[in-house]
Coordinates of C-alpha atoms in Angstrom, one line a residue:
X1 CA 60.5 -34.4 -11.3
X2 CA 61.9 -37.1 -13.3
X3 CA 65.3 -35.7 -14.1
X4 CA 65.6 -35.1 -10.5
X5 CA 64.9 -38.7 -9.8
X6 CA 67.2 -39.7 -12.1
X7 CA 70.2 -37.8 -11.0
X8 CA 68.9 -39.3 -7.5
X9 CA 69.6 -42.7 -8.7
X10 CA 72.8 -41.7 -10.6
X11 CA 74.2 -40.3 -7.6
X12 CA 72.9 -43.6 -5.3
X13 CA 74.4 -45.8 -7.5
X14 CA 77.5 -44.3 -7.5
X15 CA 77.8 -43.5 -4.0
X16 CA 77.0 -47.4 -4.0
X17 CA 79.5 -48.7 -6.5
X18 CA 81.7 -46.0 -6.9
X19 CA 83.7 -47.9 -9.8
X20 CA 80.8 -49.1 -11.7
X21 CA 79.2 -48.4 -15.0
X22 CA 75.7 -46.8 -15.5
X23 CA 73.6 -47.0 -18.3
X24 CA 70.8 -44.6 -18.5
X25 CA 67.5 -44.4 -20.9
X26 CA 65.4 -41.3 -20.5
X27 CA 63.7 -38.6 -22.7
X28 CA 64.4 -34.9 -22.3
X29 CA 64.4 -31.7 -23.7
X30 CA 67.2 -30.7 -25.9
X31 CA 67.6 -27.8 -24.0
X32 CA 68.6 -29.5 -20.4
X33 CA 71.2 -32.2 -22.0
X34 CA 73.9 -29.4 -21.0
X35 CA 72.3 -28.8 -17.5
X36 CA 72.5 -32.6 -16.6
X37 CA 75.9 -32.9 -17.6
X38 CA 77.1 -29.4 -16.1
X39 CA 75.5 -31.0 -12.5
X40 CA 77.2 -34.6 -13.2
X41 CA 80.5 -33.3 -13.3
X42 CA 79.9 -30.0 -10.9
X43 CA 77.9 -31.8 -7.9
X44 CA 78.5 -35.8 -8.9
X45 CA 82.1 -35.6 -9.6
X46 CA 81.9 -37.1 -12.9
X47 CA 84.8 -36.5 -15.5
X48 CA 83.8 -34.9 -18.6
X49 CA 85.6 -37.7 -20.7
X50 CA 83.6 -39.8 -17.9
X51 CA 79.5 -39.5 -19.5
X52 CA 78.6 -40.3 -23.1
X53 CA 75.1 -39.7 -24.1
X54 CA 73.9 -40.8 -27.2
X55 CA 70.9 -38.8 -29.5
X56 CA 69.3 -39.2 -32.7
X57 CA 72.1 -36.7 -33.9
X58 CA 75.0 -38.4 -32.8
X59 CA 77.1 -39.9 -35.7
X60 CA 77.6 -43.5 -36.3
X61 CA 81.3 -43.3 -35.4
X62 CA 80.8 -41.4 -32.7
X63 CA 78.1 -43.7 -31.4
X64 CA 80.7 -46.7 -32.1
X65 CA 83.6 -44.6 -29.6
X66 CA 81.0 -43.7 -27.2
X67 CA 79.9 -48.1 -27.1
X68 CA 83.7 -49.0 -27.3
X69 CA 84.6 -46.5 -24.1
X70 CA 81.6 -47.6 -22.1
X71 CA 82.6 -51.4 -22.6
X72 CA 86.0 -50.5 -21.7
X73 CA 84.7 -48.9 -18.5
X74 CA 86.6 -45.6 -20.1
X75 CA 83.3 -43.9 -19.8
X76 CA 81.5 -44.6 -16.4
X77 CA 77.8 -43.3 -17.5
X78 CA 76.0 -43.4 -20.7
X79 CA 72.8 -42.7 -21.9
X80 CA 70.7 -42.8 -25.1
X81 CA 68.6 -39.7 -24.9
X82 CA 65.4 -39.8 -26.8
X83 CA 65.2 -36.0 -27.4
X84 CA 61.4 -34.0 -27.9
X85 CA 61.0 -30.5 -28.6
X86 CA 58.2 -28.5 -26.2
X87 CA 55.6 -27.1 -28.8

């Protein structure tokens, strides 16, 4: 129920300000990153060069591009992602 709030409020807020940046916090698990982003681009109309998400497996470069493109509103959505595995 969460995610689908959350795509909710990603797709409000950019119905709302179609030109802005989002920045999104949430926890999920690994396996649906690909899903979320598949239904951003699919049903949202997000670019792919358009969302940068952010784990604990990201490298420290990469995090750096991801944080330089979001300032320069290259990227329009980004999101840390606190990642757990279902046991």
């Amino acid at each position: 129920m969460i995610l689908i709030e959350m795509i909710s409020l990603i797709q409000q807020n950019k119905k709302d300000m179609f030109d802005s940046n989002q920045i999104i916090y949430f926890r999920i698990d690994s396996f649906r990153i690909s899903e979320n982003i598949d239904y951003l681009i699919t049903v949202l109309g997000y670019k792919p060069y358009e969302i940068g998400v952010i784990t604990f497996a990201t490298s420290k470069p990469n995090r750096l591009k991801i944080q330089y493109d979001f300032t320069s509103e290259k990227v329009k959505l980004f999101s840390e992602v606190k990642l757990f595995r279902k046991v």
